[in-house]
Amino acid sequence: MNLAVRHTQRLERRRTPFLACRADPRFSYCLYVPPRAPAGPRPLLVVVHGDRRTAERYRDALTDFADAHGCVVLAPLFPVGVPEPEDVLSYKRLRRRDVRFDLVLLRMVEEAAARWPVRADRFLLHGYSGGGQFALRFSYLHPERLVGVSVGAPSSITRLDPALPWPAGIADVAEKFGAAHPLSAPLPLRLSRPVPVPVHVTVGALDTRPLRRPLGATRLGQALALHQHLLEQGLPATLEVVPGIAHNGFALLPAATRFLSTLLPGG
């Protein structure tokens, strides 16, 4: 084994550096791999950052959870400026021009599973703020890949409304994500698929700063509206409003991990 390979393997223990996504090196990801875990493929938790791109901090904040559950944590980094200069928002909407951010994440998961004993077919997903938007929309497009999803404090939500264009609704989802996509089917057919993904919506009780869009809305109000909409659609959704918390993704992690732990073996 040459020196470069040995050095790379040493870096891949526990907290990894950021690894370029081989499918598209404009994007990268880091992981935490617990040193002790049961034999066989380990559960995977993907955590998606907000606008500030603090992917590594979220990964590090979840190491105790990972150790307790033998769970690998993967934190993708969707940098500002892809696919266009100064582009901050597109990853939340899953597609911009020829970039499919949802498919980039799936390739990251596949690459991780090729290097570590990670279960890649179905995983847990949590996102905060912009990452919460990503997580919600990903769960609509790829429910078969998720064990459960926790959506933290989204400022913009997507409803399963065939009258509204993406990302507000799903009117043009076939055009954007493929004509055969299940979301383009009528509602009864969409809900006749395997058991819908359990969705956890969490937000701080003090997250009430007015948003620019929708005008006059707040993240607290958006979270309440999303939870109500999911229930109306017959989806298994729970809501947790955390007292004393404003817009702080790290303060919401205990609520998210409590929910996610119930979906793991022995939870």
Coordinates of C-alpha atoms in Angstrom, one line a residue:
M1 CA 0.0 0.0 0.0
N2 CA 1.5 3.3 -1.0
L3 CA 2.0 6.3 1.4
A4 CA -0.8 8.4 -0.2
V5 CA -3.4 5.6 0.3
R6 CA -2.3 5.0 3.9
H7 CA -2.6 8.8 4.6
T8 CA -6.0 8.9 3.1
Q9 CA -7.3 6.0 5.2
R10 CA -5.9 7.6 8.3
L11 CA -7.9 10.8 7.6
E12 CA -11.0 8.8 7.0
R13 CA -11.3 7.6 10.6
R14 CA -13.9 9.2 12.9
R15 CA -14.1 12.8 11.7
T16 CA -13.2 13.0 8.0
P17 CA -12.0 16.0 6.1
F18 CA -14.3 17.2 3.3
L19 CA -14.2 14.8 0.5
A20 CA -14.9 15.9 -3.1
C21 CA -17.9 14.2 -4.6
R22 CA -16.6 12.1 -7.4
A23 CA -19.7 12.5 -9.4
D24 CA -19.4 16.3 -9.3
P25 CA -16.3 17.7 -7.5
R26 CA -17.9 21.2 -7.2
F27 CA -19.6 19.6 -4.1
S28 CA -18.1 17.9 -1.1
Y29 CA -19.1 16.2 2.1
C30 CA -17.6 15.2 5.5
L31 CA -18.5 12.3 7.8
Y32 CA -18.3 11.1 11.3
V33 CA -17.7 7.4 11.6
P34 CA -18.2 6.0 15.1
P35 CA -15.1 4.0 16.3
R36 CA -17.3 1.3 17.8
A37 CA -20.5 0.0 16.1
P38 CA -22.3 -3.2 15.6
A39 CA -21.1 -5.4 12.7
G40 CA -22.8 -5.0 9.3
P41 CA -24.1 -1.9 7.6
R42 CA -24.5 1.0 9.9
P43 CA -27.5 3.4 9.9
L44 CA -26.8 6.7 8.1
L45 CA -27.9 10.2 9.2
V46 CA -27.6 13.0 6.6
V47 CA -27.7 16.5 8.0
V48 CA -28.1 19.5 5.5
H49 CA -26.8 22.9 6.4
G50 CA -28.5 26.3 6.1
D51 CA -27.4 29.4 4.2
R52 CA -24.2 29.8 6.3
R53 CA -22.9 26.4 5.1
T54 CA -21.8 25.2 8.6
A55 CA -21.8 21.6 7.5
E56 CA -18.8 20.6 9.6
R57 CA -20.3 22.1 12.7
Y58 CA -23.5 20.1 12.3
R59 CA -21.5 17.0 11.8
D60 CA -19.5 17.6 15.0
A61 CA -22.6 18.5 17.0
L62 CA -24.0 15.0 16.2
T63 CA -21.1 12.9 17.2
D64 CA -22.6 11.9 20.6
F65 CA -25.8 10.8 18.8
A66 CA -23.8 8.9 16.4
D67 CA -21.8 7.1 19.1
A68 CA -24.9 6.3 21.0
H69 CA -26.6 4.7 18.1
G70 CA -23.7 3.4 16.0
C71 CA -24.8 5.8 13.3
V72 CA -22.6 7.4 10.6
V73 CA -23.2 11.1 10.0
L74 CA -22.8 12.6 6.5
A75 CA -22.9 16.4 6.1
P76 CA -22.9 17.6 2.5
L77 CA -21.6 21.0 1.5
F78 CA -23.4 22.9 -1.3
P79 CA -21.2 25.9 -1.7
V80 CA -22.4 29.4 -2.8
G81 CA -21.8 30.0 -6.5
V82 CA -23.0 26.7 -8.0
P83 CA -24.2 26.7 -10.7
E84 CA -24.1 30.5 -11.1
P85 CA -21.9 33.1 -9.4
E86 CA -23.4 34.3 -6.1
D87 CA -26.0 31.6 -6.2
V88 CA -27.1 31.0 -2.6
L89 CA -30.5 29.5 -2.8
S90 CA -30.7 26.9 -5.5
Y91 CA -29.8 23.9 -3.5
K92 CA -32.9 24.4 -1.4
R93 CA -35.1 24.0 -4.4
L94 CA -33.2 20.8 -5.6
R95 CA -32.6 21.9 -9.1
R96 CA -31.0 24.8 -11.0
R97 CA -30.3 24.5 -14.7
D98 CA -28.5 21.2 -15.2
V99 CA -27.7 20.7 -11.5
R100 CA -29.9 18.2 -9.5
F101 CA -28.9 18.8 -5.9
D102 CA -31.0 15.8 -4.8
L103 CA -29.1 13.5 -7.1
V104 CA -25.8 14.9 -6.0
L105 CA -26.7 14.0 -2.4
L106 CA -27.6 10.4 -3.5
R107 CA -24.3 10.1 -5.2
M108 CA -22.5 11.2 -2.0
V109 CA -24.4 8.5 -0.1
E110 CA -23.4 5.9 -2.6
E111 CA -19.8 6.9 -2.4
A112 CA -19.8 6.8 1.4
A113 CA -21.3 3.3 1.3
A114 CA -18.5 2.2 -1.0
R115 CA -15.8 3.3 1.5
W116 CA -17.5 2.5 4.9
P117 CA -20.1 -0.1 6.1
V118 CA -23.0 2.2 5.7
R119 CA -26.6 1.4 4.8
A120 CA -27.2 3.5 1.7
D121 CA -30.7 2.2 0.6
R122 CA -32.6 4.1 3.2
F123 CA -31.3 6.8 5.6
L124 CA -32.4 9.5 8.1
L125 CA -32.4 13.1 7.0
H126 CA -32.4 16.3 8.9
G127 CA -32.1 19.9 7.6
Y128 CA -32.3 23.3 9.2
S129 CA -33.5 26.5 7.7
G130 CA -32.4 26.3 4.0
G131 CA -31.5 22.7 4.8
G132 CA -35.0 22.2 6.1
Q133 CA -36.4 23.2 2.8
F134 CA -34.0 20.8 1.1
A135 CA -35.0 18.0 3.4
L136 CA -38.7 18.5 2.9
R137 CA -38.5 18.6 -0.9
F138 CA -36.1 15.6 -1.0
S139 CA -38.7 13.6 1.1
Y140 CA -41.3 14.4 -1.5
L141 CA -39.1 13.3 -4.4
H142 CA -37.4 10.3 -2.9
P143 CA -39.6 8.9 -0.1
E144 CA -38.3 5.4 -0.8
R145 CA -34.8 6.4 0.2
L146 CA -35.7 7.7 3.7
V147 CA -36.5 6.1 7.0
G148 CA -37.7 9.5 8.3
V149 CA -37.1 13.2 7.9
S150 CA -36.8 16.1 10.4
V151 CA -37.5 19.5 8.9
G152 CA -36.1 22.4 11.0
A153 CA -37.4 26.0 10.7
P154 CA -38.0 26.3 7.0
S155 CA -38.8 29.8 5.7
S156 CA -40.3 28.5 2.5
I157 CA -42.5 25.4 2.3
T158 CA -43.7 23.2 -0.5
R159 CA -47.3 22.0 -0.5
L160 CA -48.6 18.9 -2.4
D161 CA -50.7 21.3 -4.5
P162 CA -51.0 20.5 -8.2
A163 CA -52.1 24.1 -8.8
L164 CA -48.9 25.8 -7.6
P165 CA -45.5 25.7 -9.5
W166 CA -42.4 24.3 -7.8
P167 CA -41.2 25.0 -5.2
A168 CA -44.4 26.4 -3.8
G169 CA -46.3 23.3 -5.1
I170 CA -46.0 20.4 -7.5
A171 CA -47.7 21.6 -10.7
D172 CA -44.6 21.3 -12.9
V173 CA -42.7 18.6 -11.0
A174 CA -42.9 16.3 -14.0
E175 CA -41.2 18.9 -16.2
K176 CA -38.5 19.6 -13.6
F177 CA -37.8 16.1 -12.2
G178 CA -39.1 13.6 -14.8
A179 CA -42.4 12.8 -16.5
A180 CA -42.7 9.5 -14.7
H181 CA -42.1 10.9 -11.2
P182 CA -44.8 9.7 -8.8
L183 CA -45.5 13.3 -7.6
S184 CA -47.0 14.0 -11.1
A185 CA -49.7 11.4 -10.4
P186 CA -53.0 12.2 -8.9
L187 CA -53.1 12.4 -5.1
P188 CA -54.7 9.0 -4.4
L189 CA -52.0 7.3 -6.5
R190 CA -49.2 9.2 -4.7
L191 CA -50.5 8.1 -1.3
S192 CA -51.0 4.5 -2.4
R193 CA -47.3 4.0 -2.5
P194 CA -45.5 2.3 0.4
V195 CA -45.9 3.7 3.9
P196 CA -45.3 7.5 3.7
V197 CA -42.1 8.9 5.3
P198 CA -42.5 10.0 8.9
V199 CA -42.0 13.8 9.0
H200 CA -40.9 15.8 12.0
V201 CA -41.4 19.5 11.9
T202 CA -39.5 21.5 14.5
V203 CA -39.1 25.2 15.1
G204 CA -38.2 27.6 17.9
A205 CA -41.2 29.3 19.7
L206 CA -39.4 32.6 19.3
D207 CA -38.6 32.2 15.6
T208 CA -41.0 35.0 14.7
R209 CA -38.9 37.5 12.8
P210 CA -41.0 38.6 9.7
L211 CA -39.8 37.1 6.4
R212 CA -39.5 39.0 3.1
R213 CA -41.3 36.2 1.3
P214 CA -44.0 35.2 1.9
L215 CA -44.6 38.8 3.1
G216 CA -45.5 38.9 6.7
A217 CA -44.9 35.2 7.4
T218 CA -42.5 33.9 10.1
R219 CA -40.7 30.6 10.3
L220 CA -42.9 29.6 13.3
G221 CA -45.9 30.3 11.1
Q222 CA -44.5 28.4 8.2
A223 CA -43.7 25.4 10.4
L224 CA -47.2 25.3 11.8
A225 CA -48.7 25.6 8.3
L226 CA -46.5 22.8 7.0
H227 CA -47.5 20.5 9.8
Q228 CA -51.2 21.2 9.2
H229 CA -50.8 20.7 5.5
L230 CA -49.0 17.3 5.9
L231 CA -51.8 16.1 8.2
E232 CA -54.4 17.2 5.7
Q233 CA -52.6 15.1 3.1
G234 CA -52.8 12.0 5.3
L235 CA -49.0 12.0 6.0
P236 CA -47.5 10.9 9.3
A237 CA -46.3 14.3 10.6
T238 CA -45.4 15.5 14.1
L239 CA -44.7 19.0 15.3
E240 CA -42.3 20.2 18.1
V241 CA -42.2 23.9 19.0
V242 CA -39.1 24.4 21.2
P243 CA -39.7 27.0 24.0
G244 CA -37.2 29.8 24.4
I245 CA -35.5 29.3 21.0
A246 CA -35.4 31.7 18.1
H247 CA -33.6 30.9 14.8
N248 CA -30.9 28.6 16.0
G249 CA -30.3 25.2 14.3
F250 CA -28.0 23.8 16.9
A251 CA -30.6 24.5 19.6
L252 CA -33.1 22.5 17.6
L253 CA -30.8 19.4 17.3
P254 CA -32.0 17.8 20.5
A255 CA -35.6 17.8 19.3
A256 CA -34.5 16.4 15.9
T257 CA -32.4 13.7 17.3
R258 CA -35.1 12.6 19.8
F259 CA -37.4 12.0 16.9
L260 CA -34.8 10.4 14.7
S261 CA -33.7 8.0 17.5
T262 CA -37.2 6.5 17.6
L263 CA -36.7 5.4 14.0
L264 CA -33.4 3.5 14.6
P265 CA -33.2 -0.1 15.7
G266 CA -34.1 -0.3 19.4
G267 CA -35.5 3.2 19.3

